XYZ file of C-alpha atoms in Angstrom:
241
model
C 33.926 4.838 46.537
C 31.046 2.810 47.975
C 30.319 -0.766 46.909
C 27.271 0.399 44.975
C 29.357 3.040 43.173
C 31.886 0.348 42.262
C 29.017 -1.764 40.909
C 27.672 1.109 38.801
C 31.144 1.753 37.389
C 31.523 -1.939 36.473
C 28.183 -1.828 34.640
C 29.239 1.288 32.713
C 32.464 -0.408 31.631
C 30.843 -3.698 30.559
C 29.221 -4.738 27.283
C 28.341 -8.414 27.730
C 26.719 -8.598 31.172
C 24.952 -11.744 32.321
C 22.578 -11.662 35.281
C 22.078 -14.863 37.268
C 19.136 -14.646 39.651
C 17.167 -16.625 42.192
C 14.060 -16.290 44.328
C 15.277 -13.066 45.956
C 14.746 -11.244 42.652
C 10.993 -11.779 42.901
C 10.403 -11.380 46.634
C 10.151 -7.612 46.089
C 7.189 -8.407 43.807
C 5.491 -10.254 46.679
C 6.401 -13.786 45.590
C 7.579 -15.882 48.568
C 10.945 -17.569 48.367
C 11.735 -21.015 49.699
C 14.683 -20.824 52.049
C 14.415 -17.556 53.950
C 13.258 -17.533 57.574
C 9.651 -16.938 56.520
C 9.900 -18.819 53.221
C 7.807 -21.784 52.136
C 10.150 -24.329 53.708
C 9.431 -22.883 57.148
C 5.646 -23.071 56.863
C 3.631 -26.092 57.946
C 1.877 -28.384 55.484
C 0.796 -32.037 55.629
C 3.928 -32.770 53.595
C 7.167 -30.763 53.353
C 7.340 -28.559 50.223
C 10.371 -30.485 48.956
C 8.225 -33.616 48.845
C 5.175 -31.900 47.342
C 7.260 -30.349 44.571
C 8.803 -33.662 43.543
C 8.108 -35.666 40.410
C 7.066 -38.764 42.341
C 4.642 -36.789 44.543
C 3.110 -35.205 41.433
C 2.502 -38.691 40.002
C 1.255 -40.322 43.206
C -0.643 -37.444 44.862
C -1.601 -35.247 41.919
C -4.569 -33.598 43.623
C -2.543 -32.603 46.697
C 0.249 -31.396 44.427
C -2.125 -29.068 42.603
C -3.692 -27.801 45.805
C -0.272 -26.605 46.972
C 0.793 -25.497 43.487
C -2.261 -23.276 42.930
C -2.043 -21.750 46.395
C 1.700 -21.131 46.623
C 3.266 -21.217 43.161
C 0.784 -19.417 40.919
C 1.283 -15.757 41.868
C -0.299 -14.409 38.691
C -1.080 -10.960 40.131
C 2.596 -10.218 40.788
C 4.161 -7.391 38.766
C 7.802 -6.834 37.737
C 9.808 -4.836 40.264
C 12.712 -2.400 39.946
C 15.299 -5.135 39.338
C 13.258 -6.749 36.542
C 12.700 -3.378 34.869
C 16.337 -2.240 35.090
C 17.595 -5.533 33.667
C 15.226 -5.124 30.720
C 16.582 -1.592 30.210
C 20.168 -2.880 30.243
C 19.271 -5.426 27.572
C 17.587 -2.777 25.433
C 20.698 -0.617 25.793
C 22.790 -3.475 24.390
C 24.749 -4.064 27.605
C 23.025 -7.173 28.982
C 23.513 -10.361 26.976
C 21.187 -12.654 28.929
C 19.261 -13.286 32.125
C 19.736 -16.740 33.629
C 17.029 -17.365 36.219
C 16.016 -20.058 38.663
C 12.575 -18.440 38.934
C 9.468 -19.774 37.225
C 7.245 -16.679 37.451
C 7.885 -15.075 34.043
C 8.406 -11.604 35.530
C 11.594 -10.927 33.551
C 9.660 -11.346 30.300
C 6.777 -9.262 31.678
C 9.286 -6.446 32.288
C 10.490 -6.618 28.690
C 13.542 -8.882 28.822
C 13.854 -11.015 25.705
C 16.742 -13.390 26.298
C 15.690 -15.148 29.495
C 17.016 -18.633 30.193
C 14.643 -20.306 32.646
C 16.613 -23.094 34.311
C 13.609 -24.385 36.224
C 10.903 -23.819 33.612
C 7.842 -21.578 33.850
C 4.370 -21.667 35.393
C 3.138 -20.074 32.175
C 3.803 -23.246 30.171
C 1.774 -26.367 30.871
C 1.138 -29.403 28.733
C -1.117 -32.449 28.514
C 0.883 -35.578 29.296
C -1.316 -37.553 26.903
C -1.615 -35.454 23.727
C 0.866 -32.630 24.330
C -1.600 -29.751 24.016
C -0.328 -26.560 25.673
C -2.127 -24.517 28.315
C -1.460 -21.203 30.084
C -1.251 -20.601 33.823
C -4.790 -19.208 34.005
C -6.158 -22.513 32.737
C -4.459 -24.278 35.648
C -5.505 -21.714 38.257
C -9.171 -21.599 37.255
C -9.636 -25.251 36.322
C -13.042 -26.543 37.447
C -11.546 -29.875 38.508
C -9.051 -30.406 41.373
C -6.631 -31.906 38.832
C -6.557 -29.817 35.631
C -7.447 -31.952 32.626
C -6.904 -31.430 28.911
C -9.989 -30.038 27.172
C -9.077 -31.993 24.048
C -8.381 -35.530 25.269
C -9.010 -35.520 29.030
C -5.379 -36.218 29.882
C -3.653 -34.924 33.011
C -1.819 -31.617 32.632
C 1.681 -31.075 34.015
C 3.338 -27.697 34.588
C 6.487 -27.215 32.517
C 8.550 -26.632 35.655
C 11.498 -28.671 36.876
C 10.367 -30.638 39.911
C 12.669 -32.343 42.394
C 13.975 -35.617 40.908
C 13.831 -34.107 37.408
C 16.816 -32.918 35.383
C 17.300 -29.455 33.931
C 16.524 -28.892 30.266
C 19.828 -29.582 28.527
C 19.368 -26.987 25.776
C 18.660 -24.232 28.318
C 21.658 -25.364 30.347
C 23.903 -25.360 27.280
C 22.765 -21.845 26.337
C 23.350 -20.564 29.885
C 26.874 -22.010 29.874
C 27.574 -20.285 26.552
C 26.523 -16.835 27.784
C 28.323 -17.217 31.120
C 31.486 -18.260 29.303
C 31.378 -15.162 27.096
C 30.320 -12.609 29.720
C 32.570 -9.699 30.694
C 30.552 -9.148 33.885
C 28.457 -11.560 35.930
C 25.898 -10.224 38.397
C 24.474 -12.811 40.794
C 21.449 -11.644 42.742
C 18.863 -12.980 45.155
C 20.092 -16.560 45.384
C 21.593 -18.620 48.183
C 23.708 -20.470 45.582
C 22.780 -23.659 47.422
C 20.859 -25.485 44.683
C 22.838 -27.600 42.244
C 23.402 -27.983 39.359
C 22.276 -24.362 38.885
C 24.725 -22.928 41.434
C 27.614 -24.675 39.702
C 27.053 -22.591 36.571
C 29.204 -19.762 37.914
C 32.223 -22.014 37.326
C 31.854 -21.200 33.629
C 32.408 -17.475 34.159
C 35.998 -16.531 33.377
C 35.913 -12.752 33.816
C 37.088 -10.514 36.636
C 33.840 -8.684 37.442
C 31.807 -11.122 39.503
C 29.324 -9.178 41.648
C 27.221 -10.909 44.282
C 24.191 -8.981 45.583
C 22.389 -10.807 48.370
C 21.197 -9.877 51.845
C 22.636 -13.045 53.365
C 26.045 -14.676 53.028
C 26.473 -17.398 50.397
C 29.033 -20.205 49.996
C 30.438 -18.330 46.978
C 31.120 -14.935 48.594
C 34.861 -15.607 48.660
C 34.890 -15.975 44.871
C 33.232 -12.630 44.166
C 35.126 -9.494 43.153
C 32.427 -7.445 44.872
C 29.831 -8.453 47.475
C 26.915 -6.123 48.212
C 24.658 -6.808 51.200
C 21.695 -4.697 50.146
C 18.265 -5.213 48.635
C 18.438 -5.780 44.889
C 15.879 -3.069 44.165
C 17.905 -0.464 46.057
C 21.061 -1.305 44.122
C 19.465 -1.568 40.668
C 17.342 1.501 41.333
C 20.525 3.588 41.134
C 21.201 2.535 37.544
C 20.353 5.335 35.149
C 19.677 4.904 31.439
């Protein structure tokens, strides 16, 4: 039995699956990741991406922040790929309890998933820091000013994404811990498992079907019951309804 066949059998035998995903889930939709060889961290900017995507940089260099953010983070033309679609099908079939994602692109919801726990927020939610009015991603992308401003009070808008130096939303974290603790299968896909505290969430999984699907090795490979070194889309594409 191949590793993929073992994976498919595990899925068939499970009823409370949780999927934990990172940037590699969305690269097949054309969204660049951060840490791969050709990811954002290996491209040249006036400032390193880690600095640009920090809370202090947003406050002190808001215009430069938004220049990078619009160009590299707002991939609004991207469409859900095979993995997104198959996860939504698993949820509709009553087998997938939740998706826990480090991504901020909203593609899981676009594919039809309903219970999506976004650890790092979403580009589709933005708010005025002065009056709290909410704005969508299109408003940010097509803003006529370098720094998007609230059309109600003129305040500065901030994306509802977790920047460096900011903490995760505690309610989202609590919900993710609950679903991981009650899962009978945990599928981890497309993440280097190098970013904490998100990577530490797998400690809450107590089951015996931990599957890690990633092209590159991760620090957690030794803890997995099954490691698959293939593209996510190829593996999930073999799931049938």
